[in-house]
Short mmCIF file of C-alpha atoms (C1' of nucleotides) in Angstrom, two decimals:
data_model
loop_
_atom_site.label_atom_id
_atom_site.label_comp_id
_atom_site.label_asym_id
_atom_site.label_seq_id
_atom_site.Cartn_x
_atom_site.Cartn_y
_atom_site.Cartn_z
CA MET A 1 84.64 138.81 169.03
CA THR A 2 85.03 137.06 165.71
CA ARG A 3 82.96 138.61 162.91
CA GLU A 4 81.09 136.70 160.23
CA ALA A 5 83.72 136.13 157.57
CA ARG A 6 82.15 133.51 155.38
CA THR A 7 85.17 132.29 153.54
CA LEU A 8 88.75 131.50 154.48
CA GLY A 9 90.12 133.92 151.92
CA SER A 10 88.12 136.97 152.94
CA PHE A 11 88.80 136.15 156.59
CA LEU A 12 92.55 136.05 156.06
CA ARG A 13 92.60 139.17 153.93
CA GLU A 14 90.48 141.06 156.40
CA HIS A 15 92.80 140.23 159.26
CA ARG A 16 95.96 140.88 157.33
CA GLU A 17 94.70 144.31 156.31
CA ALA A 18 93.70 145.08 159.87
CA LEU A 19 97.22 144.27 161.05
CA ARG A 20 98.64 146.37 158.24
CA GLU A 21 97.00 149.53 159.55
CA ASP A 22 99.56 149.57 162.37
CA ASP A 23 102.37 147.76 160.61
CA SER A 24 103.23 148.06 156.94
CA SER A 25 105.15 144.80 157.03
CA TYR A 26 101.83 143.00 156.68
CA SER A 27 101.76 143.37 152.92
CA LEU A 28 100.71 140.25 151.02
CA ARG A 29 104.23 139.77 149.68
CA GLN A 30 105.95 140.08 153.04
CA VAL A 31 103.50 137.84 154.83
CA ALA A 32 103.87 135.26 152.08
CA GLU A 33 107.62 135.37 152.46
CA ARG A 34 107.49 134.98 156.23
CA VAL A 35 105.04 132.11 155.89
CA GLY A 36 107.17 130.49 153.21
CA ILE A 37 104.85 130.51 150.21
CA GLN A 38 104.76 132.44 146.94
CA PRO A 39 102.86 135.74 146.95
CA SER A 40 100.96 134.53 143.93
CA TYR A 41 99.58 131.63 145.92
CA LEU A 42 98.64 133.73 148.95
CA SER A 43 96.91 136.15 146.61
CA GLN A 44 94.82 133.29 145.22
CA VAL A 45 94.09 131.96 148.67
CA GLU A 46 92.93 135.34 149.95
CA ARG A 47 90.60 135.69 146.98
CA ASP A 48 89.35 132.10 147.29
CA VAL A 49 90.47 131.23 143.80
CA ALA A 50 93.39 128.95 144.66
CA PRO A 51 93.17 125.61 142.84
CA SER A 52 93.69 123.94 146.22
CA LEU A 53 93.64 125.02 149.82
CA PRO A 54 96.93 125.35 151.69
CA ALA A 55 98.18 122.35 153.63
CA GLU A 56 97.66 122.12 157.37
CA GLU A 57 101.19 123.27 158.24
CA THR A 58 100.88 126.26 155.92
CA LEU A 59 97.54 127.25 157.43
CA VAL A 60 98.96 127.01 160.94
CA ARG A 61 101.93 129.22 160.01
CA LEU A 62 99.53 131.68 158.42
CA ALA A 63 97.31 131.67 161.49
CA HIS A 64 100.25 132.41 163.77
CA GLU A 65 101.50 135.14 161.47
CA LEU A 66 98.08 136.80 161.48
CA GLU A 67 97.50 136.17 165.19
CA LEU A 68 94.50 133.96 164.54
CA ASP A 69 93.36 130.76 166.20
CA PRO A 70 94.79 127.88 164.17
CA ASP A 71 91.79 125.66 164.92
CA LEU A 72 89.47 128.28 163.49
CA VAL A 73 91.57 128.87 160.39
CA LEU A 74 91.90 125.14 159.80
CA ALA A 75 88.16 124.72 160.19
CA MET A 76 87.47 127.37 157.57
CA ALA A 77 89.61 125.28 155.23
CA GLY A 78 87.61 122.19 156.16
CA LYS A 79 90.45 120.63 158.12
CA VAL A 80 90.83 119.33 161.64
CA SER A 81 94.17 119.74 163.37
CA SER A 82 96.18 116.53 163.25
CA ASP A 83 96.67 116.49 167.02
CA LEU A 84 92.90 116.44 167.49
CA ARG A 85 92.66 113.66 164.95
CA GLU A 86 95.19 111.71 166.99
CA VAL A 87 93.09 112.11 170.12
CA ILE A 88 90.09 110.59 168.35
CA LEU A 89 92.11 107.82 166.70
CA GLN A 90 93.34 106.60 170.08
CA ARG A 91 89.76 105.78 171.15
CA PRO A 92 87.65 106.07 168.00
CA GLN A 93 84.49 104.38 169.27
CA LEU A 94 84.24 106.35 172.49
CA PHE A 95 84.87 109.67 170.81
CA ALA A 96 82.57 108.83 167.90
CA GLU A 97 79.71 108.24 170.27
CA LEU A 98 80.50 111.32 172.34
CA LEU A 99 80.80 113.65 169.36
CA ARG A 100 77.60 112.40 167.75
CA ASP A 101 75.77 112.94 171.02
CA LEU A 102 77.19 116.45 171.37
CA ARG A 103 76.40 117.42 167.80
CA THR A 104 73.05 119.02 168.57
CA LEU A 105 73.88 120.32 172.03
CA PRO A 106 73.52 124.11 172.19
CA ASP A 107 76.64 126.20 172.56
CA HIS A 108 76.02 127.20 176.15
CA ALA A 109 75.62 123.60 177.28
CA LEU A 110 78.75 122.59 175.40
CA MET A 111 80.66 125.45 177.02
CA ARG A 112 79.47 124.36 180.42
CA LEU A 113 80.65 120.83 179.71
CA VAL A 114 84.05 122.08 178.56
CA ARG A 115 84.34 124.15 181.71
CA GLU A 116 83.48 121.30 184.04
CA VAL A 117 85.85 118.93 182.31
CA ARG A 118 88.56 121.55 182.55
CA ASP A 119 87.85 122.08 186.24
CA GLY A 120 88.52 118.41 186.76
CA ASP A 121 84.99 117.41 187.64
CA TRP A 122 85.78 114.38 185.51
CA MET B 1 85.62 91.72 172.79
CA THR B 2 87.92 93.07 170.11
CA ARG B 3 91.27 91.32 170.01
CA GLU B 4 94.60 93.06 169.46
CA ALA B 5 94.96 93.18 165.70
CA ARG B 6 97.76 95.65 165.19
CA THR B 7 97.24 96.49 161.58
CA LEU B 8 94.25 97.20 159.40
CA GLY B 9 95.14 94.41 156.99
CA SER B 10 95.52 91.62 159.52
CA PHE B 11 92.38 92.83 161.27
CA LEU B 12 90.31 92.68 158.09
CA ARG B 13 91.72 89.34 157.03
CA GLU B 14 91.14 87.86 160.46
CA HIS B 15 87.51 88.90 160.45
CA ARG B 16 86.87 87.84 156.90
CA GLU B 17 88.27 84.39 157.60
CA ALA B 18 86.20 84.12 160.75
CA LEU B 19 83.05 84.86 158.75
CA ARG B 20 84.13 82.36 156.11
CA GLU B 21 84.05 79.49 158.59
CA ASP B 22 80.24 79.64 158.45
CA ASP B 23 79.84 81.07 154.99
CA SER B 24 82.03 80.27 152.02
CA SER B 25 80.87 83.43 150.25
CA TYR B 26 83.40 85.36 152.31
CA SER B 27 86.27 84.55 149.99
CA LEU B 28 88.55 87.47 149.17
CA ARG B 29 87.27 87.57 145.61
CA GLN B 30 83.59 87.58 146.51
CA VAL B 31 83.98 90.16 149.26
CA ALA B 32 85.96 92.36 146.89
CA GLU B 33 83.21 92.10 144.32
CA ARG B 34 80.47 92.95 146.81
CA VAL B 35 82.48 95.88 148.10
CA GLY B 36 83.19 97.06 144.58
CA ILE B 37 86.97 96.82 144.37
CA GLN B 38 89.39 94.53 142.57
CA PRO B 39 90.45 91.34 144.39
CA SER B 40 94.06 92.27 143.75
CA TYR B 41 93.60 95.46 145.69
CA LEU B 42 91.83 93.82 148.62
CA SER B 43 94.59 91.24 148.70
CA GLN B 44 97.15 94.01 149.06
CA VAL B 45 95.10 95.78 151.68
CA GLU B 46 94.70 92.64 153.77
CA ARG B 47 98.45 92.05 153.66
CA ASP B 48 99.25 95.73 154.37
CA VAL B 49 101.18 96.13 151.15
CA ALA B 50 98.76 98.32 149.25
CA PRO B 51 100.45 101.45 147.85
CA SER B 52 97.64 103.46 149.43
CA LEU B 53 94.91 102.81 151.94
CA PRO B 54 91.33 102.54 150.70
CA ALA B 55 89.21 105.67 150.67
CA GLU B 56 86.75 106.36 153.45
CA GLU B 57 83.72 105.12 151.47
CA THR B 58 85.50 101.91 150.56
CA LEU B 59 86.49 101.29 154.17
CA VAL B 60 82.93 101.86 155.33
CA ARG B 61 81.55 99.41 152.75
CA LEU B 62 84.21 96.90 153.83
CA ALA B 63 83.34 97.40 157.47
CA HIS B 64 79.65 96.77 156.82
CA GLU B 65 80.43 93.73 154.71
CA LEU B 66 82.56 92.27 157.50
CA GLU B 67 80.18 93.36 160.24
CA LEU B 68 82.73 95.63 161.84
CA ASP B 69 82.40 99.06 163.41
CA PRO B 70 83.17 101.60 160.67
CA ASP B 71 84.66 104.06 163.15
CA LEU B 72 87.11 101.42 164.29
CA VAL B 73 88.07 100.35 160.77
CA LEU B 74 88.50 103.96 159.70
CA ALA B 75 90.66 104.63 162.74
CA MET B 76 92.94 101.73 161.87
CA ALA B 77 93.42 103.42 158.51
CA GLY B 78 94.22 106.69 160.26
CA LYS B 79 90.96 108.32 159.21
CA VAL B 80 88.11 110.00 161.04
CA SER B 81 84.61 109.63 159.67
CA SER B 82 83.56 112.68 157.69
CA ASP B 83 80.40 113.13 159.73
CA LEU B 84 82.48 113.43 162.90
CA ARG B 85 84.72 115.91 161.13
CA GLU B 86 81.62 117.93 160.30
CA VAL B 87 80.60 118.00 163.94
CA ILE B 88 83.97 119.47 164.90
CA LEU B 89 84.05 121.92 162.01
CA GLN B 90 80.77 123.46 163.11
CA ARG B 91 82.33 124.59 166.41
CA PRO B 92 86.06 124.07 166.02
CA GLN B 93 87.26 126.04 169.02
CA LEU B 94 84.87 124.48 171.52
CA PHE B 95 85.55 120.96 170.34
CA ALA B 96 89.29 121.57 170.11
CA GLU B 97 89.39 122.59 173.75
CA LEU B 98 87.15 119.73 174.82
CA LEU B 99 89.09 117.05 172.95
CA ARG B 100 92.46 118.28 174.20
CA ASP B 101 91.14 118.22 177.76
CA LEU B 102 89.77 114.71 177.30
CA ARG B 103 92.93 113.37 175.71
CA THR B 104 94.44 112.05 178.92
CA LEU B 105 91.21 111.11 180.65
CA PRO B 106 91.14 107.39 181.49
CA ASP B 107 88.72 105.18 179.57
CA HIS B 108 86.35 104.64 182.48
CA ALA B 109 85.94 108.35 183.10
CA LEU B 110 85.38 108.97 179.41
CA MET B 111 82.75 106.22 179.33
CA ARG B 112 81.01 107.75 182.29
CA LEU B 113 80.96 111.11 180.54
CA VAL B 114 79.56 109.55 177.36
CA ARG B 115 76.85 107.86 179.40
CA GLU B 116 75.82 110.99 181.22
CA VAL B 117 75.72 113.04 178.03
CA ARG B 118 73.63 110.32 176.41
CA ASP B 119 71.26 110.27 179.38
CA GLY B 120 70.63 113.93 178.78
CA ASP B 121 72.31 115.22 181.90
CA TRP B 122 73.60 117.94 179.63
"C1'" DT C 1 92.67 66.03 133.45
"C1'" DG C 2 90.29 69.98 132.38
"C1'" DT C 3 88.12 73.81 134.59
"C1'" DC C 4 86.90 76.39 138.36
"C1'" DA C 5 87.78 79.23 142.21
"C1'" DT C 6 91.16 80.73 145.10
"C1'" DG C 7 94.76 84.29 146.36
"C1'" DT C 8 98.79 87.09 144.55
"C1'" DA C 9 102.27 89.94 141.69
"C1'" DT C 10 103.13 93.91 139.15
"C1'" DA C 11 102.65 97.65 136.12
"C1'" DG C 12 99.92 101.31 134.93
"C1'" DT C 13 96.62 105.30 135.55
"C1'" DA C 14 93.26 109.06 136.64
"C1'" DT C 15 92.50 112.45 139.99
"C1'" DT C 16 93.57 115.39 143.66
"C1'" DT C 17 96.66 118.17 146.42
"C1'" DA C 18 99.69 121.81 147.20
"C1'" DC C 19 102.01 124.35 145.53
"C1'" DT C 20 106.03 127.22 142.07
"C1'" DG C 21 107.74 130.56 138.64
"C1'" DA C 22 107.69 134.01 135.38
"C1'" DA C 23 105.49 137.79 133.78
"C1'" DC C 24 102.31 141.71 134.06
"C1'" DA C 25 100.04 146.16 135.63
"C1'" DC C 26 99.71 149.65 138.95
"C1'" DT C 27 101.18 153.23 142.43
"C1'" DC C 28 104.29 155.97 144.97
"C1'" DT C 29 108.29 158.51 145.67
"C1'" DA C 30 113.17 160.11 145.39
"C1'" DT D 1 111.32 158.89 135.25
"C1'" DA D 2 113.68 155.05 137.01
"C1'" DG D 3 113.17 152.06 140.69
"C1'" DA D 4 110.96 149.72 144.35
"C1'" DG D 5 107.13 147.62 146.24
"C1'" DT D 6 102.41 146.30 145.61
"C1'" DG D 7 98.91 142.74 144.15
"C1'" DT D 8 97.52 139.53 140.22
"C1'" DT D 9 97.41 136.11 136.16
"C1'" DC D 10 98.15 131.71 134.57
"C1'" DA D 11 100.54 127.76 133.04
"C1'" DG D 12 103.02 124.13 134.85
"C1'" DT D 13 104.47 120.42 138.18
"C1'" DA D 14 105.88 117.00 141.81
"C1'" DA D 15 103.99 114.01 144.93
"C1'" DA D 16 100.35 111.57 146.96
"C1'" DT D 17 95.94 109.05 146.62
"C1'" DA D 18 93.05 105.40 145.27
"C1'" DC D 19 92.64 102.57 142.76
"C1'" DT D 20 92.39 99.09 137.84
"C1'" DA D 21 93.81 95.46 134.61
"C1'" DT D 22 96.22 91.59 133.30
"C1'" DA D 23 98.51 87.73 134.23
"C1'" DC D 24 100.08 84.12 137.12
"C1'" DA D 25 100.33 79.99 140.46
"C1'" DT D 26 97.93 76.83 143.34
"C1'" DG D 27 94.57 73.49 145.00
"C1'" DA D 28 90.02 71.18 144.79
"C1'" DC D 29 86.89 68.27 142.49
"C1'" DA D 30 84.10 65.94 138.95
#
DNA sequence: TGTCATGTATAGTATTTACTGAACACTCTA
DNA sequence: TAGAGTGTTCAGTAAATACTATACATGACA
């Protein structure tokens, strides 16, 4: 279950440090290198003091590196995955109406809808 | 019915000129003034040669001015309305799954789903 | 024939975004 | 006690974004 980690930075740091308990290669510097950014920047990001949030591609690489759901990590940075954006842009009016109607639907009802759509009841 | 206007610029120009047939106040200059941008910029936008697309707020004001659906105008500029983004960001994983499942659903099935959700069957 | 409104061309600009790079302080350990 | 690895500080920067401002050319029309 995902805990309540209010900010992107604390969330990332928390998960990196959890991974590091079993694997010392999850130091800030090594993760930064594997992700392809400067340690200084990752340090700022993890402390929520970066002058700007990482780009979508960077966040996705970070998510994979830390075994996190990219959609969740992107959301904590206030971003929506570009492939989801594409889905909406193909039929903006239909999806706009649908999303606005689903906005207030409780989680359990939304999950049921997802399940039925997935099962091909649509 | 909305015609096939491939680009944002031609779409906007087409609709402005349609409105102008009945109302001479829909000149490029006057629309630009009411929307709050320079005529030079609107001219570029309508000819698809602007160095950058208008911001979301500007597009929404333009859409209202030209009596167009803001979601459609935004989509033609490759943008998703920020209120829709908010809806997704509240429950990113649920909506990510739902949208990816709905991506290939034919229009008529999607419309049926929208209708049933609206009717409170969910 | 002046002036008014129209659309257009082009250069410039303020702000935001997404980082980099060099240096610094600390700990551990060989 | 030198070296390696750790995280952090902070100034700087390249590119993109969203425009503005000024000037220009054209046609209507009084």
